[in-house]
Structures are given as C-alpha cells and as structure tokens.
Short mmCIF file of C-alpha atoms and ligand atoms in Angstrom, two decimals:
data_model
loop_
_atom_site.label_atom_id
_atom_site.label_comp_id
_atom_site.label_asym_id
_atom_site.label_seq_id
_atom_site.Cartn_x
_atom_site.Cartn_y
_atom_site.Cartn_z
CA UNK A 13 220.58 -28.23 90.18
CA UNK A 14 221.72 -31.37 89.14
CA UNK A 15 219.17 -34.08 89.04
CA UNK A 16 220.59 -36.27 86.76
CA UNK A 17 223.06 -37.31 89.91
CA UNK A 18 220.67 -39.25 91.43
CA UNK A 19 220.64 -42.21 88.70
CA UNK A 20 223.95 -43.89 90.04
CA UNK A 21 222.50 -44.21 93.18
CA UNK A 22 218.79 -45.41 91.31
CA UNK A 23 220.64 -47.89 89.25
CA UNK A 24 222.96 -49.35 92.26
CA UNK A 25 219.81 -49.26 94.46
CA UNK A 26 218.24 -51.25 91.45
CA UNK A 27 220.87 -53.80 91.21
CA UNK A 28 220.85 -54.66 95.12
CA UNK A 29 217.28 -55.11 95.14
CA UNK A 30 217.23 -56.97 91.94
CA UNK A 31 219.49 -59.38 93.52
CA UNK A 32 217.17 -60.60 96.04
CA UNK A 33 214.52 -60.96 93.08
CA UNK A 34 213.88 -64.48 91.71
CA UNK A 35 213.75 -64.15 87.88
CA UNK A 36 211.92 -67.19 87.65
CA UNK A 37 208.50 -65.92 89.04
CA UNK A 38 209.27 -61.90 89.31
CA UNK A 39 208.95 -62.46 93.28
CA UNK A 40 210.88 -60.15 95.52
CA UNK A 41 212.19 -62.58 98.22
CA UNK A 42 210.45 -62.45 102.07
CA UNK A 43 213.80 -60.60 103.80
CA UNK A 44 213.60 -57.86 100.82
CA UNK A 45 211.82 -54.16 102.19
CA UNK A 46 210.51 -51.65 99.94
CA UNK A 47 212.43 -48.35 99.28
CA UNK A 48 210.46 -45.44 98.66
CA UNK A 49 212.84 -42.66 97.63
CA UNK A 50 212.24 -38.79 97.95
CA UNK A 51 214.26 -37.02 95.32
CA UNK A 52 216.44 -33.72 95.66
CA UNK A 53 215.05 -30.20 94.49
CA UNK A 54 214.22 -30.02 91.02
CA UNK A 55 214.59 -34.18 90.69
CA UNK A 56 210.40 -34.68 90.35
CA UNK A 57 209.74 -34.15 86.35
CA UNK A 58 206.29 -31.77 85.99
CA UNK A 59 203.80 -31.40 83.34
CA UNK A 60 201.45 -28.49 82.36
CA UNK A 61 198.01 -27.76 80.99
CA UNK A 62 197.05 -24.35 79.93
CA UNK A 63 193.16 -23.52 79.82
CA UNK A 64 191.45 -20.55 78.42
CA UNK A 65 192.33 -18.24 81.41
CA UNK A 66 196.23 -18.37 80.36
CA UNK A 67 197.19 -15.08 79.45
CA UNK A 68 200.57 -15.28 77.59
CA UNK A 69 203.24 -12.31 78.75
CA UNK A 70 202.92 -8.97 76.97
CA UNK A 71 204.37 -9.31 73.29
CA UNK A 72 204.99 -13.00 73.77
CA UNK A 73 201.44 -14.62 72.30
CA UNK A 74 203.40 -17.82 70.99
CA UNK A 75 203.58 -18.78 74.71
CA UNK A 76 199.82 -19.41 74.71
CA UNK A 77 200.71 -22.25 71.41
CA UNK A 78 199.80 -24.90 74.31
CA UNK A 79 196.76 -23.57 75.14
CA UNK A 80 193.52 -26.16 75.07
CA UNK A 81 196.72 -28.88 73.56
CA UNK A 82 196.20 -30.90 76.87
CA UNK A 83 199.11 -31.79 79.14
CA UNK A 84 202.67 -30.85 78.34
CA UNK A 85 205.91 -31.36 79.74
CA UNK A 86 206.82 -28.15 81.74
CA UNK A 87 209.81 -29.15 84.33
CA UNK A 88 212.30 -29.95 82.48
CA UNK A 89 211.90 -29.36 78.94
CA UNK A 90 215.16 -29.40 76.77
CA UNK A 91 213.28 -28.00 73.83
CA UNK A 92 212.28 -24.84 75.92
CA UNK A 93 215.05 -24.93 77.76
CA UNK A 94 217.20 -24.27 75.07
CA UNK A 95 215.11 -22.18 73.01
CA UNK A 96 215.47 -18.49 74.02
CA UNK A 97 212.23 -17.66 72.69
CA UNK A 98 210.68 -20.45 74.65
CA UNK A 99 212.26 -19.35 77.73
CA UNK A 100 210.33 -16.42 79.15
CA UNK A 101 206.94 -18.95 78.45
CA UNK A 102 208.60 -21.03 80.37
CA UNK A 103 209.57 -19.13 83.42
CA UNK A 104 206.17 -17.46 83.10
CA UNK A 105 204.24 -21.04 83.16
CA UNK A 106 206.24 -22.45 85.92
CA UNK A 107 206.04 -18.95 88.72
CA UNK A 108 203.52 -19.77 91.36
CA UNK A 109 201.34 -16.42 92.65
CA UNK A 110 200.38 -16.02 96.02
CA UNK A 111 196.10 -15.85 96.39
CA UNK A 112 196.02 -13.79 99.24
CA UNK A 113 192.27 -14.57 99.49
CA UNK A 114 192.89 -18.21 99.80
CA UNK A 115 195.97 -16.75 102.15
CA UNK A 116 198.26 -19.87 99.92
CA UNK A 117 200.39 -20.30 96.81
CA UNK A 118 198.90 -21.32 93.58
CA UNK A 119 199.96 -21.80 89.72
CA UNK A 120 199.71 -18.78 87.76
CA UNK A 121 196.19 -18.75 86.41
CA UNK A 122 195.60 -20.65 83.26
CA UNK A 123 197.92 -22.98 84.36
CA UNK A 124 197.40 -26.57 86.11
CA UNK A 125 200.53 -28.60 86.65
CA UNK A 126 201.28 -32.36 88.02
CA UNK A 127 204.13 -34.25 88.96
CA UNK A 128 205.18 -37.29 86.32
CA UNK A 129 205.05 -41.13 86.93
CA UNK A 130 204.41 -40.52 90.98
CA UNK A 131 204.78 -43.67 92.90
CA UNK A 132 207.83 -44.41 89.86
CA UNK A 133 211.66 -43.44 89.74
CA UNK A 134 210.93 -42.76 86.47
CA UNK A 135 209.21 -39.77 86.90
CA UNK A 136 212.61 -38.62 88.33
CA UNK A 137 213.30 -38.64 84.50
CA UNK A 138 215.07 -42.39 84.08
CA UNK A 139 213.13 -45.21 82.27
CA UNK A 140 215.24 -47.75 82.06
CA UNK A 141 213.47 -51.45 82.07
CA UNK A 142 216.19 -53.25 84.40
CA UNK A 143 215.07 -51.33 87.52
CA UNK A 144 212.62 -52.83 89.28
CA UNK A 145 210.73 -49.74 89.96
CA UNK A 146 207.33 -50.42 90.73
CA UNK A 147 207.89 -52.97 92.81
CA UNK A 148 210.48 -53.08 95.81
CA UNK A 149 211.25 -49.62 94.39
CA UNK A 150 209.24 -46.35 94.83
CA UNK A 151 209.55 -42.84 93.37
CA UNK A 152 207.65 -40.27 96.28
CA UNK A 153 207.54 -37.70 93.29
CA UNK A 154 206.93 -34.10 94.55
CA UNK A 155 205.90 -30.24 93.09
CA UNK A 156 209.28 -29.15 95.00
CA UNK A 157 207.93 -25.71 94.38
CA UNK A 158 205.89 -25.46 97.33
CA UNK A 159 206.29 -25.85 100.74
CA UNK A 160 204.87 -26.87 104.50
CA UNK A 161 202.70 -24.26 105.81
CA UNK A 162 202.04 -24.39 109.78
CA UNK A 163 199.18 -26.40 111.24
CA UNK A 164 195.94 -24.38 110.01
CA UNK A 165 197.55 -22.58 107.37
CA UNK A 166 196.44 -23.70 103.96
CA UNK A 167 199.23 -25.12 101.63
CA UNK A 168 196.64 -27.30 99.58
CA UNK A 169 199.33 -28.79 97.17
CA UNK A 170 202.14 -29.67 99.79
CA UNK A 171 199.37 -31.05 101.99
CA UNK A 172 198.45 -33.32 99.23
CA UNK A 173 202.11 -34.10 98.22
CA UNK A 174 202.02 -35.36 101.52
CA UNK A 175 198.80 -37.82 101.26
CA UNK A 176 200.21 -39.32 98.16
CA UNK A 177 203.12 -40.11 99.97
CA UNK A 178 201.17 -41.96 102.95
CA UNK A 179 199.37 -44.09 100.33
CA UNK A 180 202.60 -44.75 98.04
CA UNK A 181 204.34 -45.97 101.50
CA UNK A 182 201.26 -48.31 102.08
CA UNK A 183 200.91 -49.94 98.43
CA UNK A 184 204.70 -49.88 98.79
CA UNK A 185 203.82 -52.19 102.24
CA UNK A 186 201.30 -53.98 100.75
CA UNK A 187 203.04 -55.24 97.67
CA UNK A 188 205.61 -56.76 99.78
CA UNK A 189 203.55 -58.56 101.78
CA UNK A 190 203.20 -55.88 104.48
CA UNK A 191 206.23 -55.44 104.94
CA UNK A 192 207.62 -51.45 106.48
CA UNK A 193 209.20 -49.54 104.21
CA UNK A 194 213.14 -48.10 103.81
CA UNK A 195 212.40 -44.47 103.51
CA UNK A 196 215.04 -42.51 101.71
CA UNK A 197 215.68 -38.73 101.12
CA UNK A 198 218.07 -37.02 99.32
CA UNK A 199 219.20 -32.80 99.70
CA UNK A 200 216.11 -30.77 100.10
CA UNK A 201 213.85 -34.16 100.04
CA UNK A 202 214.67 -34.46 103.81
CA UNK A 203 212.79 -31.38 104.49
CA UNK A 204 209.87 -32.80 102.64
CA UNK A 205 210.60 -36.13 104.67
CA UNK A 206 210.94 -34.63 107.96
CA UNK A 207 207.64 -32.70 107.77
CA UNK A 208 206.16 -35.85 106.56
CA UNK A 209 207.10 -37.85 109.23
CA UNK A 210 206.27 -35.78 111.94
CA UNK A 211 202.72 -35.22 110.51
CA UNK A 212 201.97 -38.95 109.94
CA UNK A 213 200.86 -40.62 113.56
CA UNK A 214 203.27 -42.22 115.45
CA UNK A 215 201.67 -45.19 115.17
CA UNK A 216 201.56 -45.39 111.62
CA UNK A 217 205.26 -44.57 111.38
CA UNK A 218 206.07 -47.29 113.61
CA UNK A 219 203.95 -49.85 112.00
CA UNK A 220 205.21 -48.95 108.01
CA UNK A 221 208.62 -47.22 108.20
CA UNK A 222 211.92 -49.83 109.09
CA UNK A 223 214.14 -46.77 108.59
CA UNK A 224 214.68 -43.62 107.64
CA UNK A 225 217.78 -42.92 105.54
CA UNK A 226 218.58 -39.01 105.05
CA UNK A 227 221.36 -37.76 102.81
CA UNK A 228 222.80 -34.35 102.10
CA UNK A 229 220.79 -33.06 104.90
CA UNK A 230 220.66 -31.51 107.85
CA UNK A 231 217.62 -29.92 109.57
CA UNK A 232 219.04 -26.31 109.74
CA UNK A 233 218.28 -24.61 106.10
CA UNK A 234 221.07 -23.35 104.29
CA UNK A 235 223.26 -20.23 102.95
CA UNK A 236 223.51 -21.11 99.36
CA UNK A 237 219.83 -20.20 98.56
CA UNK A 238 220.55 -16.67 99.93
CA UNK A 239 222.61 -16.21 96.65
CA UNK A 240 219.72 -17.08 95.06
CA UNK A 241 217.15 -15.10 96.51
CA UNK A 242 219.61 -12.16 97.08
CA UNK A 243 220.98 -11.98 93.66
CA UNK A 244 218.94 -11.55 90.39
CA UNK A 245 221.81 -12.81 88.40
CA UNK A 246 222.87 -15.57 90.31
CA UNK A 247 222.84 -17.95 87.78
CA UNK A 248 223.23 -18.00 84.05
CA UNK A 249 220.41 -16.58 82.65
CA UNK A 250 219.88 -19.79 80.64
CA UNK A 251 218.37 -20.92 83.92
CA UNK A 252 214.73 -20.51 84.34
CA UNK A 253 215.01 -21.00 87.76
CA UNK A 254 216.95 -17.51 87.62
CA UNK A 255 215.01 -15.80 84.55
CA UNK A 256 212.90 -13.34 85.64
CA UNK A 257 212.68 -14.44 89.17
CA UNK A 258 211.10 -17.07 88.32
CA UNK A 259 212.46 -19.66 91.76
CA UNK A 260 211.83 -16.32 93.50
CA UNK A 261 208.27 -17.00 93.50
CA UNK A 262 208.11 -20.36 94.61
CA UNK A 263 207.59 -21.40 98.57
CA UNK A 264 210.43 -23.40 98.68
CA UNK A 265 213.37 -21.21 98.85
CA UNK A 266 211.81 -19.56 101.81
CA UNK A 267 211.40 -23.00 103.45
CA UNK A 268 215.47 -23.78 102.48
CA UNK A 269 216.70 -20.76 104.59
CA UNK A 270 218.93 -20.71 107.26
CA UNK A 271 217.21 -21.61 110.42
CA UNK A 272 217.99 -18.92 113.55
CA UNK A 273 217.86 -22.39 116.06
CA UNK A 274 221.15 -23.21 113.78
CA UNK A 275 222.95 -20.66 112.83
CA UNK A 276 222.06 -18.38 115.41
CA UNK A 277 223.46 -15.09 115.48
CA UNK A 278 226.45 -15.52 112.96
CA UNK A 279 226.34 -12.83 110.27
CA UNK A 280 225.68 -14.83 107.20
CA UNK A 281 224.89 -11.71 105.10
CA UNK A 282 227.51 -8.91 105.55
CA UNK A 283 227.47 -5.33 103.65
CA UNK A 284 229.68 -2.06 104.83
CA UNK A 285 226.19 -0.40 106.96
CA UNK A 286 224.44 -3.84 108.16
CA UNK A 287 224.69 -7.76 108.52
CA UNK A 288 222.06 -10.02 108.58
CA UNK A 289 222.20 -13.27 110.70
CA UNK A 290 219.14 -15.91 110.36
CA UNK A 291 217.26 -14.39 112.86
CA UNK A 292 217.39 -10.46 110.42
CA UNK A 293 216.35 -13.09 107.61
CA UNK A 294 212.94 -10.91 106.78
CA UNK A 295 214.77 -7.49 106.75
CA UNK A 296 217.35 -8.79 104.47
CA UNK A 297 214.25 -10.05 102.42
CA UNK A 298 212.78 -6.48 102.51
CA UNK A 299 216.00 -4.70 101.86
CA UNK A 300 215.98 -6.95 98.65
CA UNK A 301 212.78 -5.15 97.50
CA UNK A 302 210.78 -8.14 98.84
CA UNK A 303 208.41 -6.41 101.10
CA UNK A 304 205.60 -8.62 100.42
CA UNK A 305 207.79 -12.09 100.91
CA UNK A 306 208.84 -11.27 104.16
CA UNK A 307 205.74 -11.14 106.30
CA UNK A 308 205.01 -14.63 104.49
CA UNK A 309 208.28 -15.79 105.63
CA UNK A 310 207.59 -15.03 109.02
CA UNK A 311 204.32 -16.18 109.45
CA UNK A 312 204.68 -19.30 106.95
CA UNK A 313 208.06 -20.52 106.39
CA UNK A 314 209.97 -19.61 109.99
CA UNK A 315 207.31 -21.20 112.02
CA UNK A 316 207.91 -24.58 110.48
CA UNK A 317 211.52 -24.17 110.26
CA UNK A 318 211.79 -23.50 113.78
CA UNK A 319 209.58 -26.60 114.41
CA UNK A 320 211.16 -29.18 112.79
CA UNK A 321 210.76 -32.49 115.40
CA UNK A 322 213.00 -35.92 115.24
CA UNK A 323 211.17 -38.41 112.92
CA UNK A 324 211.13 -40.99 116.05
CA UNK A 325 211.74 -43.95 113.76
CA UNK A 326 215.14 -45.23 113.17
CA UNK A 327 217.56 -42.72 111.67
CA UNK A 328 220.43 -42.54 109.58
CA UNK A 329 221.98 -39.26 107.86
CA UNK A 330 224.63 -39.61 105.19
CA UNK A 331 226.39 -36.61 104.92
CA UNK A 332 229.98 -35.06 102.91
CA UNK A 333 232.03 -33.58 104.71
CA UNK A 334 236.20 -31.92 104.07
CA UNK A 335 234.91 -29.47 101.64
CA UNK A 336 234.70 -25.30 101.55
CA UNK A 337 230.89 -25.20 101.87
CA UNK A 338 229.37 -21.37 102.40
CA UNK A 339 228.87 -19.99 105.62
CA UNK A 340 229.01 -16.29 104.83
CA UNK A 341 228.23 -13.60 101.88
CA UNK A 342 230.01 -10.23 101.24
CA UNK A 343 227.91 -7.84 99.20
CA UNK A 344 229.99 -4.87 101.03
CA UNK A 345 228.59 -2.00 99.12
CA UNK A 346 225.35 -3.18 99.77
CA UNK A 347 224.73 -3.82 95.75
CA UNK A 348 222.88 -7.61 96.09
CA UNK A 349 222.97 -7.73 92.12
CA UNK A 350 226.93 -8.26 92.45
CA UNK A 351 228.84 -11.40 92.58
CA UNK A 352 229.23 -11.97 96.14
CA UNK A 353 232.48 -12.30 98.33
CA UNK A 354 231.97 -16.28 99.75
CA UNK A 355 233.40 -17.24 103.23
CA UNK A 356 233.56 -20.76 103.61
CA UNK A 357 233.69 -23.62 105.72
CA UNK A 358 233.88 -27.00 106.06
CA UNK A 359 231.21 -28.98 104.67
CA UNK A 360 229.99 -30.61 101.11
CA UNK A 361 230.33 -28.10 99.65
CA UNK A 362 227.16 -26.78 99.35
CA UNK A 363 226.07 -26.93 103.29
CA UNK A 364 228.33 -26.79 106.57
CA UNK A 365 228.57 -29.52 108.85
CA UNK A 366 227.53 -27.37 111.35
CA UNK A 367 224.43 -27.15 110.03
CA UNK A 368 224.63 -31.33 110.34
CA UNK A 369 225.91 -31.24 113.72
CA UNK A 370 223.00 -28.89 115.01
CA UNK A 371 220.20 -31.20 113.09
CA UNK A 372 222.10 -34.35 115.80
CA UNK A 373 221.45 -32.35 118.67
CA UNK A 374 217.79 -31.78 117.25
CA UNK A 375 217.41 -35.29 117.19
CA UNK A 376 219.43 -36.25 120.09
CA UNK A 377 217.79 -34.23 122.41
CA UNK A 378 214.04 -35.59 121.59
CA UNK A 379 214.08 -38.02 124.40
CA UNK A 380 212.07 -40.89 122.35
CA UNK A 381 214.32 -40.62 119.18
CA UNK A 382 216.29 -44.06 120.18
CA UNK A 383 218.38 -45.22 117.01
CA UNK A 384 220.06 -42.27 115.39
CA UNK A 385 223.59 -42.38 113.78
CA UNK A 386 225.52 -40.06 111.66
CA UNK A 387 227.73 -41.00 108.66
CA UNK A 388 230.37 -38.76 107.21
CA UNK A 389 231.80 -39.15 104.07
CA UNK A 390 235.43 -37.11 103.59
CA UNK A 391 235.63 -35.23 100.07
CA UNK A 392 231.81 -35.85 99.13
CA UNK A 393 229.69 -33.47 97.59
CA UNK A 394 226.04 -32.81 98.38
CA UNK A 395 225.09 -34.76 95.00
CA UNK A 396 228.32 -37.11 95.28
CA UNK A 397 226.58 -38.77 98.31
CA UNK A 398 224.28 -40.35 95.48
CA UNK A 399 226.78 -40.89 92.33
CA UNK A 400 230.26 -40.94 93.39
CA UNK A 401 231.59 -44.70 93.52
CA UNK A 402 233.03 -44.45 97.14
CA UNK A 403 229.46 -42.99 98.07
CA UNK A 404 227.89 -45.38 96.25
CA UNK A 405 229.51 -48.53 97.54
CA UNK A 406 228.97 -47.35 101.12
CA UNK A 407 225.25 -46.26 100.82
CA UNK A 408 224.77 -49.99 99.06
CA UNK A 409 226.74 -51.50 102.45
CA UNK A 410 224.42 -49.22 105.02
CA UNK A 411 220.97 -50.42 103.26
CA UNK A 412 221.82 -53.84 103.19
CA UNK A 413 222.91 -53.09 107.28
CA UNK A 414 219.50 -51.51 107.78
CA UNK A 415 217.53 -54.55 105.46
CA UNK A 416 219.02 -57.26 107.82
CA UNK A 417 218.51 -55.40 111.17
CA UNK A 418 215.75 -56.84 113.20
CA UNK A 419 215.00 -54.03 115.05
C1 NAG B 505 217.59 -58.51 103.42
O1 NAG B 505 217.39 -59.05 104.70
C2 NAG B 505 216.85 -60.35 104.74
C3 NAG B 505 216.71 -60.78 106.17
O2 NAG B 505 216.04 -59.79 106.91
C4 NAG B 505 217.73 -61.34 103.97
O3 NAG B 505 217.07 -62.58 103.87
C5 NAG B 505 218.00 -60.80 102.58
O4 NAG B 505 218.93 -61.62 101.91
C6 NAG B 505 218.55 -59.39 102.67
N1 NAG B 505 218.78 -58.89 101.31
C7 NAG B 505 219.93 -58.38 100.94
C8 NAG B 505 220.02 -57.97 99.51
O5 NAG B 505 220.87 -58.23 101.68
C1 NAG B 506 208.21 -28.47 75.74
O1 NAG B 506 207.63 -27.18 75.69
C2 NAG B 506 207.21 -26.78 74.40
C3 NAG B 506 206.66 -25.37 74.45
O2 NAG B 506 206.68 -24.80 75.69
C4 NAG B 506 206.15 -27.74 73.88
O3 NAG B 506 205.80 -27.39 72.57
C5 NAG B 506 206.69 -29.16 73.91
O4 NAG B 506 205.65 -30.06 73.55
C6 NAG B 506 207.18 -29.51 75.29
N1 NAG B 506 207.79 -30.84 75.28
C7 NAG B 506 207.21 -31.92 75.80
C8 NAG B 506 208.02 -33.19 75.76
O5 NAG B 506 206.12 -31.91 76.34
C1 NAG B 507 212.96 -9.29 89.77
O1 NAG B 507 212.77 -8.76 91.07
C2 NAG B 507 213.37 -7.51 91.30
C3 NAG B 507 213.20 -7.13 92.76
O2 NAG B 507 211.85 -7.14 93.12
C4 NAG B 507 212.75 -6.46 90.34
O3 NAG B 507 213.38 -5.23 90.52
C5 NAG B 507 212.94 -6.96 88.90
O4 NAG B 507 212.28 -6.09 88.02
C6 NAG B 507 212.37 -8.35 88.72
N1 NAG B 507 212.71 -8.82 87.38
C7 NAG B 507 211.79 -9.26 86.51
C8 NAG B 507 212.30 -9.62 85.15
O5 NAG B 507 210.61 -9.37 86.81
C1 NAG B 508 229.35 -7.49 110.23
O1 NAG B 508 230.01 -8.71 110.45
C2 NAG B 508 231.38 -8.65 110.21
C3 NAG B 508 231.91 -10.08 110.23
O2 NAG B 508 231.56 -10.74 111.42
C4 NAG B 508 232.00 -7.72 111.23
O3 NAG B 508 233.41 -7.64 111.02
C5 NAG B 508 231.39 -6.32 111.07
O4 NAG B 508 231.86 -5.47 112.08
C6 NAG B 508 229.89 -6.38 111.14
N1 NAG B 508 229.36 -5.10 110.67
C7 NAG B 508 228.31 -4.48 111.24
C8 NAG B 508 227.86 -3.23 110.55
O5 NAG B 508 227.76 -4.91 112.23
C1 NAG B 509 240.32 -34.83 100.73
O1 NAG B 509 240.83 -34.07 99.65
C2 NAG B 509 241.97 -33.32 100.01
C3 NAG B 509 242.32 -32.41 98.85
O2 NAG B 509 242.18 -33.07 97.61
C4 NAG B 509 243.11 -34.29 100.36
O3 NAG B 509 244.26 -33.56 100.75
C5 NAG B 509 242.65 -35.17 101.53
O4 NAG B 509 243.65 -36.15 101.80
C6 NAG B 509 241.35 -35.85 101.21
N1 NAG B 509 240.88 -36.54 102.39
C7 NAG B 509 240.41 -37.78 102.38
C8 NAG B 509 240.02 -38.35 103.71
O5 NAG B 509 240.27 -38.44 101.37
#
C-alpha cells in the first residue's frame, strides 16, 4: 500500500522526543515515555534465504540465483520489483502454503524469511541518523503476512511476532528507567495490537503500557480487501501482492475481512442471483473458486474476528473521517474478474466510520475499559492520519497530552 506514509509521522515523532533529549549526555529526560510503534500492512521490510529444497517455478530456474547466497532482501525489493523477469520469483518466494499436517501457514519450502531491524523504525525502511530510534523510539516490526489463530490453534510465526513484541515493550521499559510504554498502531497494525494486548496479562499491561494510541482503525475488518481477494486483477499487475495471487495466500487478508458483529447483515457483495453480507463471507470465498480458504476462514480467521476484546489500558483511536470510503461492491453479472461497481460512504476513504463507531461500542461496552476517547479528523485519509500536516500537528499535540497525563 503505501508505506512510505508513515515517515512524516516517524520523523515528527522523532523531533518531539528529541526535544526532551539532552545532547550533552544522550539522556532522554525522566518525564519522557518510550513509543513503540506497530506499522501498517506491508510497512515491516522482510528478508529471504533460499536452501536446497527451493524449487524455482517451472521454466523460471534464474529464480533459484539466490539459492545457498544467504539472506536477501525479499519485501520490498525495487530491483525485483521492477524487473518483470524478477517478478514471478518474487511472488513465488513471498506466497505462504498452508501445512495441513501442522494444521498452520508456512513459507513456501526452500524458503525462510525474517523481518528487518525489529525493535528499529528502520526496519520500516528509513535510516536516517537524527531519529532517536533505539532509544525512546521502537519499531514492533512484523511478518504482516500471517495472522492470529484462536487459542490452541497453531500460528507459530504470529505467536512469535507476538513474544518479540512483549520483550521489545520491556527493553523499551527498561531503557527508560522502567518507565510504561506509549503503544502506537497504525491501519492494520491495530489488529496486530489488539490481539496483542488482549493476550498479554492484565497485569503486565497495566504495569508497562501508559497508553494505547490506535490510528486508521477500527475493530470491525474492512470492504476494501474484498476487491482484493474477489478480483484477480485488482491491482496493476506490477504488484506482487496481485501477481499470481500471490496476497491471496497469505493469512492476513482473511483476518482484514469484514466482521458480521459490524457490518451485520448489509449486503457488501451484490451480483444479479446473490449478495453476500459478512456473515455469507465463506460462500462468497467458495463462489470465488476458494473452496479450500473458506473452511480456514471459518475455523481460523472468524473466530478471532468475532473475539476481538477492549485492550483495558487507556485508549485513544485517531481516525479520518468526510470521505467516500467503500461500503458496497457490484459485480452484477456475477463476473468477480471485472472492475467492480463501488458504493460508498463516509469514511477515510478506505474504511467507514461505521466500522469506527461499532469498534466504540466494542470498547464501551467492556465494563473495565475506563479511559477511551475517539478523535476524528475531517478530510483525512487512512495514511493521511500519519503524513498530512494537519494530522501531523494534532497527533504531535495528543502524545504530548497522553506523555504529561498522570493517570
Ligand atoms: C513529558 O511529560 C513529562 C512529565 O510527565 C514532562 O516533564 C516532559 O517535558 C514531557 N515531554 C514533552 C516533550 O512534552
Ligand atoms: C533483490 O532481489 C534480487 C533477486 O530476487 C536479488 O538479486 C537482490 O540481491 C535483492 N536485493 C537486495 C537488496 O537484497
Ligand atoms: C489465481 O486463482 C484463481 C482462482 O483460484 C485461479 O483460477 C488462477 O489460475 C490463479 N492464478 C494463478 C496465476 O495462479
Ligand atoms: C441484493 O442487495 C441489493 C442492495 O441492497 C438489493 O437491491 C437486491 O434486491 C439484493 N438481491 C438479492 C438477490 O437478494
Ligand atoms: C472537506 O472537504 C470538502 C471537499 O473538498 C469540503 O467541502 C469541506 O469543507 C471539507 N471539510 C472540512 C471540515 O475541512
């Protein structure tokens, strides 16, 4: 998507923090609080290793080039990227398989991946020496290609996503003098966050998390990633994430869907002989030739969606609002490879603000929440609410509120 976006908001972040930093001894000051920062989908940079097992695709054996070469960078790479005979290795090296004897998602085989820098912002792709990353500031890098299984399900990397994160949020503590951390999530980050703050013990939560800051979020999935999963050609085919399926594969699109506690029985998928609302979510995935995704949706990714909890540590969303955001897609002669008819609503632009409004009542109604407040911000996009100026200047105003509250 567009993960470049989140650098204003790094480099304004930087500059506040920096400010309470004495240059003299490279202290951070005793008010100053850590902010550990969970990026959007596709933000966390990934590198690859192919070992003997990689079997290039049919007719393609210059995709294997990397093999035994050690680790790579896989997600993103510019040079593959923009190579069209580098694309299809690509695509192929970044699809995840599903072992149905382990009953969880996996690399393809030959190929081992990890996320770049974790615990920095600069594995979000920026390396610029005036941010004080490492310090006050903390990248919670993640493989955004998998997802939360439910409680005794394997999901092996997610779960140990998840672990990093606990330890990053401690050092992040302990290197400033134990103090809790500002815990910030932007887009599909807050469904990372969520899950990882409703696994972590309360206690724990309580004792190392001042706040939790969400942005571009709600709790409630959304209709955009339909498109993608309905439509083969929803993006340019200079996409890998659209090549060949490739974000088809992953776990995560399945945990991005529109949740049937939110949307409820709308139609958000409408063709001439049947509409699907979020609760006909697997038959739409089975009309789309997905027969084997959609029992896996309903036994992995709709149980978790539909569990979702309040974090029960202070809570603020950012969120746009004042723009057409989709609600509803028209494939009316039933043809999913088509450009689809949009309905829209109000929103960011990318989600509806009722899907906001429904993740408040999620929160409000869990009767030990406490602190929760919702910002909105008219004419802000889902990746404005971390670059544009106005956004930028508020966010700055709302941590500083939430670094000099006592609570
Ligand atoms: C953060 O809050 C502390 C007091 O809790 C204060 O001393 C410090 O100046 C604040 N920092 C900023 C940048 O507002
Ligand atoms: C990008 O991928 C190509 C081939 O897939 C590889 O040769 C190159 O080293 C990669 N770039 C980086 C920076 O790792
Ligand atoms: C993508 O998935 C569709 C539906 O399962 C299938 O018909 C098509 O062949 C796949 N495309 C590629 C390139 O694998
Ligand atoms: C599908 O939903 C649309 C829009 O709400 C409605 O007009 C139409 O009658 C529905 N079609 C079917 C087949 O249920
Ligand atoms: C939002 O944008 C619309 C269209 O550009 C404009 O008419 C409206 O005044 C804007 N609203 C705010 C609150 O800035």
């Amino acid at each position: 998507m567009m993960p470049h976006l989140i650098f204003p908001l790094l480099a304004c972040l930087c500059f506040f923090l920096a400010s309470c930093t004495s240059p003299a001894h490279g202290e951070t000051s005793p008010g100053l609080y850590p902010v550990v920062l969970v990026p959007c989908y596709t933000c966390s940079n990934l590198d690859a290793r192919l070992t003997d097992e990689y079997q290039p695709p049919p007719g393609m054996p210059w995709c294997g080039a990397m093999k035994g070469k050690g680790w790579f960078r896989l997600w993103k790479n510019q040079t593959a990227l923009q190579d069209p005979r580098l694309m299809p290795c690509y695509a192929d090296q970044l699809r995840l398989v599903y072992d149905h004897t382990a009953d969880d998602y996996r690399n393809a085989p030959g190929v081992e991946t990890r996320v770049v820098a974790f615990g920095s912002t600069r594995g979000f792709g920026s390396d610029d020496p005036a941010m004080k990353d490492g310090e006050n500031m903390f990248g919670a890098n993640y493989d955004f290609r998998y997802a939360a299984a439910p409680p005794r399900q394997p999901s092996d990397v997610f779960d140990s996503d998840l672990s990093r994160i606990r330890d990053l949020v401690e050092h992040a503590s302990r290197k400033n003098g134990g103090k809790p951390v500002i815990f910030v999530s932007h887009a599909f980050g807050g469904y990372l966050a969520l899950e990882f703050l409703s696994r972590s013990p309360l206690s724990w939560r309580q004792r190392l998390i001042k706040h939790y800051l969400m942005l571009s979020r709600g709790d409630g999935g959304d209709v955009v990633i339909l498109r993608t999963i309905a439509s083969a050609n929803a993006g340019p085919s200079s996409n890998v994430l659209f090549y060949a399926n490739t974000s088809r594969s992953f776990a995560s699109p399945l945990a991005a869907l529109a949740s049937p506690r939110v949307f409820g029985h709308a139609p958000l998928v409408v063709t001439r002989d049947k509409n699907y609302s979020a609760f006909e979510l697997s038959d739409l995935l089975s009309d789309l030739g997905f027969s084997d995704v959609a029992p896996r949706y309903l036994r992995r990714a709709l149980p978790v969606t539909l569990g979702i909890r309040a974090p029960l540590v202070l809570t603020t969303t950012v969120v746009g609002v004042g723009l057409p955001s989709p609600v509803r897609l028209t494939y009316w002669d039933g043809d999913f490879g088509k450009v689809p008819q949009v309905a829209n609503d109000d929103g960011d632009g990318f989600m509806n603000f009722e899907v906001v409004s429904a993740s408040r009542t999620v929160i409000d109604n869990e009767p030990d929440q406490g602190y929760f407040k919702l910002i909105l911000l008219p004419n802000v996009t889902h990746y404005g609410v971390v670059s544009d100026d106005f956004a930028l200047t508020r966010l700055v105003e709302i941590v500083a509120e939430i670094n000099q509250s006592t609570s």
